[in-house]
Short mmCIF file of C-alpha atoms in Angstrom, two decimals:
data_model
loop_
_atom_site.label_atom_id
_atom_site.label_comp_id
_atom_site.label_asym_id
_atom_site.label_seq_id
_atom_site.Cartn_x
_atom_site.Cartn_y
_atom_site.Cartn_z
CA MET H 1 6.33 5.91 33.24
CA ALA H 2 4.03 4.46 30.55
CA ILE H 3 4.80 3.97 27.14
CA PRO H 4 3.40 6.76 24.78
CA ASP H 5 1.32 6.01 22.35
CA PHE H 6 2.87 6.74 18.46
CA GLN H 7 1.12 10.46 18.61
CA GLU H 8 2.95 11.80 21.09
CA MET H 9 6.62 10.74 19.92
CA MET H 10 5.68 12.26 17.44
CA ASN H 11 7.31 15.60 18.31
CA THR H 12 10.61 13.96 19.99
CA VAL H 13 10.90 11.78 16.79
CA LEU H 14 11.07 14.87 14.45
CA ASN H 15 12.89 17.09 16.51
CA ILE H 16 15.40 14.13 16.51
CA TYR H 17 15.53 13.85 12.72
CA ALA H 18 15.76 17.54 12.76
CA SER H 19 18.62 17.40 14.97
CA SER H 20 20.76 15.29 12.48
CA ALA H 21 21.49 16.09 8.57
CA ASP H 22 21.57 12.87 8.23
CA LYS H 23 19.49 9.74 6.91
CA ILE H 24 18.22 7.67 10.32
CA LYS H 25 16.70 4.04 10.49
CA PRO H 26 13.62 4.07 12.70
CA ARG H 27 15.04 1.65 15.28
CA ASP H 28 18.24 3.73 15.42
CA ILE H 29 16.60 6.32 17.49
CA GLU H 30 14.65 4.21 19.39
CA GLU H 31 16.78 4.54 22.52
CA ARG H 32 16.48 8.58 21.75
CA VAL H 33 12.55 8.53 22.08
CA ALA H 34 12.78 6.40 25.08
CA ASP H 35 15.65 8.80 27.11
CA GLU H 36 12.89 11.87 26.01
CA PHE H 37 10.14 9.68 27.87
CA ASN H 38 12.20 8.24 30.59
CA LEU H 39 11.24 4.99 29.60
CA SER H 40 12.31 2.02 32.52
CA GLU H 41 14.32 -0.62 31.13
CA GLU H 42 11.20 -2.72 31.53
CA ASP H 43 9.09 -0.61 29.32
CA ARG H 44 12.10 -0.74 26.72
CA ASN H 45 11.53 -4.17 26.53
CA LYS H 46 7.68 -4.86 26.33
CA LYS H 47 6.60 -6.77 23.47
CA ILE H 48 3.95 -6.25 21.09
CA PRO H 49 0.52 -9.24 21.54
CA SER H 50 3.19 -10.83 18.52
CA ASN H 51 6.52 -10.66 19.95
CA LEU H 52 8.12 -9.86 17.11
CA GLU H 53 9.23 -6.52 18.29
CA THR H 54 8.52 -4.10 21.62
CA ILE H 55 6.40 -1.48 21.83
CA LEU H 56 9.14 0.98 21.73
CA ARG H 57 10.46 0.15 18.30
CA ASN H 58 6.20 -0.18 16.88
CA ARG H 59 5.26 2.82 17.91
CA VAL H 60 8.23 4.90 16.59
CA SER H 61 7.90 2.94 13.61
CA TRP H 62 4.40 4.13 13.26
CA ALA H 63 4.96 7.92 14.12
CA VAL H 64 8.05 7.59 11.25
CA TYR H 65 5.77 6.47 9.05
CA TYR H 66 3.06 9.21 9.79
CA LEU H 67 5.64 11.81 10.05
CA PHE H 68 6.59 10.40 6.42
CA ARG H 69 2.75 10.67 4.66
CA ALA H 70 2.47 13.59 6.03
CA GLY H 71 5.85 14.96 3.76
CA LEU H 72 7.55 16.57 6.67
CA LEU H 73 10.05 13.79 6.30
CA ASP H 74 11.92 11.93 3.18
CA ARG H 75 12.57 9.02 2.68
CA PRO H 76 15.90 9.05 0.89
CA CYS H 77 16.26 4.99 0.10
CA ARG H 78 14.85 1.54 1.85
CA GLY H 79 14.77 1.85 5.35
CA TYR H 80 15.76 5.38 6.04
CA TYR H 81 14.75 8.65 6.75
CA LYS H 82 15.69 12.42 7.07
CA ILE H 83 13.94 15.71 8.35
CA SER H 84 12.54 17.68 5.04
CA GLU H 85 12.05 21.43 4.40
CA ILE H 86 8.52 21.68 5.52
CA GLY H 87 9.83 19.07 8.50
CA LEU H 88 12.47 21.33 9.63
CA LYS H 89 9.34 24.22 9.48
CA GLU H 90 6.71 22.40 11.25
CA ASN H 91 9.72 21.71 13.63
CA SER H 92 10.36 25.12 14.75
CA THR H 93 6.64 26.09 15.47
CA LYS H 94 7.17 23.77 18.27
CA ASN H 95 2.98 22.78 17.54
CA LYS H 96 1.90 19.76 19.06
CA ILE H 97 1.54 17.42 16.45
CA ASN H 98 -1.13 14.34 15.63
CA VAL H 99 -2.84 12.50 13.46
CA ALA H 100 -5.53 15.62 13.60
CA TYR H 101 -3.03 18.30 12.81
CA LEU H 102 -1.76 16.40 10.23
CA LYS H 103 -4.45 16.37 7.95
CA LYS H 104 -3.37 20.22 7.43
CA PHE H 105 -0.87 18.72 5.03
CA PRO H 106 -2.47 17.70 1.87
CA GLN H 107 -0.56 14.86 0.92
CA PHE H 108 -1.88 13.73 4.76
CA VAL H 109 -4.99 13.77 3.63
CA ASP H 110 -4.91 12.23 0.29
CA PHE H 111 -3.05 9.19 1.88
CA SER H 112 -6.24 9.17 4.67
CA ASN H 113 -8.75 9.74 2.25
CA ILE H 114 -7.58 5.74 1.15
CA ASP H 115 -8.43 3.96 4.58
CA ASN H 116 -12.07 6.42 5.23
CA LYS H 117 -13.23 6.44 1.19
CA LYS H 118 -15.97 3.85 1.98
CA ASN H 119 -16.86 5.87 4.92
CA GLN H 120 -16.99 9.22 2.73
CA GLN H 121 -18.88 7.18 0.18
CA ASN H 122 -21.77 6.29 2.04
CA ASN H 123 -21.98 9.09 4.41
CA GLU H 124 -21.50 7.38 7.42
CA ALA H 125 -19.41 8.16 10.73
CA ILE H 126 -16.45 7.12 11.27
CA VAL H 127 -16.90 4.91 14.66
CA GLU H 128 -14.60 5.72 17.00
CA GLU H 129 -12.24 2.87 18.85
CA LYS H 130 -13.97 2.85 21.84
CA GLU H 131 -17.30 2.44 20.28
CA GLN H 132 -15.73 -0.80 18.57
CA THR H 133 -16.09 -4.58 19.45
CA PRO H 134 -12.69 -6.41 19.07
CA ASP H 135 -14.20 -8.06 16.38
CA GLU H 136 -14.69 -4.47 14.41
CA MET H 137 -11.46 -3.16 15.97
CA LEU H 138 -9.40 -6.45 14.96
CA ALA H 139 -11.23 -5.75 11.35
CA ASN H 140 -10.51 -2.59 10.75
CA ALA H 141 -6.82 -2.60 11.74
CA GLN H 142 -6.76 -5.45 9.63
CA GLU H 143 -8.53 -2.90 6.20
CA GLN H 144 -5.57 -0.79 7.75
CA TYR H 145 -2.63 -2.80 7.12
CA PHE H 146 -3.77 -3.55 3.96
CA ASN H 147 -4.83 -0.66 2.71
CA ASN H 148 -0.71 1.42 4.07
CA LEU H 149 0.56 -1.57 2.24
CA GLN H 150 -1.34 -0.66 -1.32
CA ILE H 151 0.41 2.27 -1.05
CA GLU H 152 3.38 1.47 -0.34
CA LEU H 153 3.48 -1.14 -2.71
CA LEU H 154 1.92 1.74 -5.49
CA ASP H 155 4.57 3.94 -5.07
CA LYS H 156 7.38 1.49 -5.49
CA LEU H 157 5.31 0.03 -8.80
CA LYS H 158 5.56 4.38 -9.65
CA HIS H 159 9.21 3.92 -9.28
CA VAL H 160 10.47 0.73 -10.62
CA ASP H 161 11.90 0.51 -14.30
CA PRO H 162 9.59 0.15 -17.11
CA VAL H 163 10.86 -3.22 -18.03
CA ARG H 164 10.66 -4.30 -14.95
CA PHE H 165 7.44 -3.40 -14.84
CA GLU H 166 6.17 -5.23 -17.66
CA GLN H 167 7.77 -8.20 -16.58
CA ILE H 168 6.19 -7.86 -13.31
CA VAL H 169 2.91 -7.97 -14.74
CA ILE H 170 3.37 -10.70 -16.85
CA ILE H 171 4.08 -12.70 -13.52
CA LEU H 172 1.12 -11.76 -11.83
CA MET H 173 -1.10 -13.39 -15.42
CA GLU H 174 1.47 -16.20 -14.65
CA LYS H 175 0.06 -16.58 -11.09
CA MET H 176 -3.37 -15.36 -11.30
CA ASN H 177 -3.37 -19.35 -14.06
CA TYR H 178 -3.63 -16.78 -17.53
CA GLY H 179 -0.87 -18.91 -18.49
CA VAL H 180 3.00 -18.86 -19.37
CA GLY H 181 3.95 -14.56 -20.56
CA SER H 182 6.62 -13.65 -22.66
CA MET H 183 7.75 -9.96 -23.24
CA THR H 184 7.45 -8.71 -26.61
CA LYS H 185 9.36 -5.93 -28.74
CA LEU H 186 6.39 -4.55 -30.89
CA SER H 187 6.67 -1.15 -29.18
CA HIS H 188 6.10 0.37 -32.66
CA ASP H 189 3.15 -2.41 -33.76
CA GLY H 190 0.58 -1.08 -31.27
CA GLY H 191 2.65 -1.28 -28.32
CA ILE H 192 1.88 -4.62 -27.04
CA ASP H 193 4.17 -5.30 -24.33
CA GLY H 194 3.82 -9.10 -23.75
CA ILE H 195 2.02 -12.11 -25.02
CA ILE H 196 0.37 -14.55 -22.79
CA ASP H 197 -0.17 -18.51 -24.22
CA GLU H 198 -3.81 -19.27 -22.21
CA ASP H 199 -2.87 -22.78 -23.90
CA GLU H 200 0.41 -25.72 -24.43
CA LEU H 201 0.31 -24.94 -27.90
CA GLY H 202 -0.09 -21.36 -27.77
CA LEU H 203 -3.52 -21.70 -29.59
CA GLU H 204 -5.82 -18.71 -27.49
CA LYS H 205 -2.83 -15.65 -26.88
CA ILE H 206 -3.91 -12.40 -24.44
CA TYR H 207 -2.11 -9.65 -25.62
CA LEU H 208 -0.54 -7.30 -22.73
CA GLN H 209 -0.25 -3.64 -22.20
CA ALA H 210 1.77 -2.19 -19.24
CA LYS H 211 1.54 1.53 -18.78
CA ARG H 212 3.88 2.59 -15.22
CA TYR H 213 2.49 6.06 -14.95
CA ALA H 214 3.10 8.30 -11.70
CA ASP H 215 -0.05 10.41 -12.63
CA ASN H 216 -1.31 10.88 -15.98
CA LYS H 217 -4.09 8.93 -16.79
CA VAL H 218 -4.44 6.28 -19.50
CA ASN H 219 -6.04 8.29 -22.65
CA GLU H 220 -8.13 7.46 -25.55
CA LYS H 221 -5.36 7.35 -28.14
CA GLU H 222 -3.50 4.69 -25.75
CA MET H 223 -6.48 2.85 -25.84
CA GLN H 224 -7.22 3.41 -30.03
CA ASN H 225 -3.52 1.73 -30.41
CA PHE H 226 -3.76 -1.05 -28.04
CA ALA H 227 -6.95 -2.03 -29.56
CA GLY H 228 -5.82 -1.89 -33.47
CA ALA H 229 -3.11 -4.26 -32.54
CA LEU H 230 -5.74 -6.16 -31.03
CA GLY H 231 -7.72 -5.25 -34.13
CA CYS H 232 -4.85 -6.68 -37.27
CA SER H 233 -4.72 -10.03 -35.49
CA THR H 234 -6.34 -12.98 -34.36
CA VAL H 235 -6.27 -12.76 -30.84
CA ARG H 236 -9.51 -12.00 -29.05
CA LYS H 237 -8.51 -10.86 -25.50
CA GLY H 238 -6.43 -8.16 -23.76
CA VAL H 239 -5.59 -6.65 -20.60
CA PHE H 240 -4.57 -3.42 -20.04
CA ILE H 241 -2.37 -2.66 -16.97
CA THR H 242 -1.76 0.73 -15.11
CA THR H 243 -0.44 2.28 -11.76
CA SER H 244 -2.53 5.49 -12.58
CA PHE H 245 -5.95 5.61 -13.62
CA PHE H 246 -7.94 5.31 -16.55
CA ASP H 247 -9.95 8.30 -18.42
CA GLU H 248 -13.98 8.01 -19.10
CA ARG H 249 -12.92 8.10 -23.16
CA ALA H 250 -10.55 5.47 -22.58
CA LYS H 251 -13.09 2.72 -21.39
CA LYS H 252 -15.09 3.71 -23.73
CA LYS H 253 -13.00 2.53 -26.60
CA ALA H 254 -12.35 -0.08 -24.59
CA ASN H 255 -16.15 -0.82 -24.61
CA SER H 256 -16.76 -0.66 -27.80
CA ILE H 257 -14.44 -3.07 -29.56
CA GLN H 258 -16.25 -5.35 -31.50
CA GLY H 259 -15.53 -8.86 -31.06
CA LYS H 260 -12.71 -7.90 -28.57
CA VAL H 261 -12.69 -8.26 -24.78
CA ILE H 262 -10.35 -5.96 -23.52
CA ARG H 263 -9.66 -5.96 -19.64
CA LEU H 264 -8.46 -2.53 -17.84
CA ILE H 265 -6.73 -2.88 -14.80
CA ASP H 266 -6.14 0.45 -12.59
CA GLY H 267 -3.49 0.63 -10.27
CA GLN H 268 -5.32 0.07 -7.13
CA GLU H 269 -6.45 -3.19 -8.38
CA LEU H 270 -3.34 -4.24 -9.30
CA THR H 271 -1.94 -3.89 -6.04
CA ARG H 272 -4.52 -5.66 -4.69
CA LEU H 273 -3.97 -8.62 -7.10
CA MET H 274 -0.63 -8.64 -6.39
CA ILE H 275 -1.07 -8.74 -2.39
CA LYS H 276 -3.84 -11.55 -2.97
CA HIS H 277 -1.11 -13.19 -5.23
CA ASN H 278 2.15 -12.53 -3.32
CA ILE H 279 3.83 -11.13 -5.81
CA GLY H 280 6.28 -8.27 -4.35
CA VAL H 281 5.39 -8.68 -0.87
CA GLN H 282 5.58 -11.10 2.04
CA LEU H 283 3.90 -12.40 5.28
CA LYS H 284 4.94 -10.24 8.36
CA THR H 285 2.80 -12.51 10.56
CA LYS H 286 -0.27 -14.84 11.15
CA ILE H 287 -2.23 -14.25 14.37
CA GLU H 288 -4.69 -16.58 15.65
CA ILE H 289 -7.90 -15.59 16.82
CA LYS H 290 -10.11 -18.43 18.87
CA LYS H 291 -13.23 -17.90 20.47
CA LEU H 292 -14.91 -20.45 23.18
CA ASP H 293 -16.61 -23.34 21.65
CA GLU H 294 -19.96 -23.47 23.30
CA ASP H 295 -21.02 -27.55 21.88
CA PHE H 296 -17.95 -28.69 24.07
CA PHE H 297 -19.85 -27.93 27.16
CA ASN H 298 -23.24 -29.19 26.15
CA GLU H 299 -21.71 -32.61 24.91
CA GLU H 300 -23.10 -35.56 26.85
CA GLU H 301 -20.52 -38.15 27.98
#
């Protein structure tokens, strides 16, 4: 039979994880999935267009990932998944699972809303894949990969050691060519986590504040502390970076400081900048797209 798409694999994948109490890598269940669907040896070895992996591996991985985002699978450590309590309960119902069905789970809705945010804000209908041109499909696929990577990266940042997060912030500023950075111990004097020397002699500096929050927003008091540290120094510039968001009063406070400039970077912008400057990510593959050269056929010999 034909290789099922990743949605058709979801029930089978969930059932396999439900049958094991141990954590398992997605690639370790590939053969069991293939057996369930009676795939031929040829189908098991078919590659995706990039030739980097088999279609089977790619689709099993996506099925696992979506089940994880809905909370039906847990990820106890890097690369491994296991069934969750919600997953066990859902598996026992034998309901048909697909992307539409997963939208009954709040955390999957939060995940999928990031992909659809622009469409929702502009009240635009989501274009069906069959109505898209190849260029549109490619662009949408690229955007989905980017959004998924942002989610993964932000989740990782929220769980790194606070000191490591401060180091990452300094690495980012250096990669963006703002100068040479260093961490500081001024945590009791305005909460300054780092300093960037914009020039070789350190005549121009930037103060950094890094807040690694899972859910809490940066509030006005925290912004006041940071602004106070700037106000008590000759430093004119500050960058406040968080994995979360800034509440409205914190934003107003940052904009109200006379003679100083405070740049705010929230979790979404932080991950975008890290991806742009290749921090914490690596290149998976490159796709070369070619089009017909009309001029070539019109040239005179």
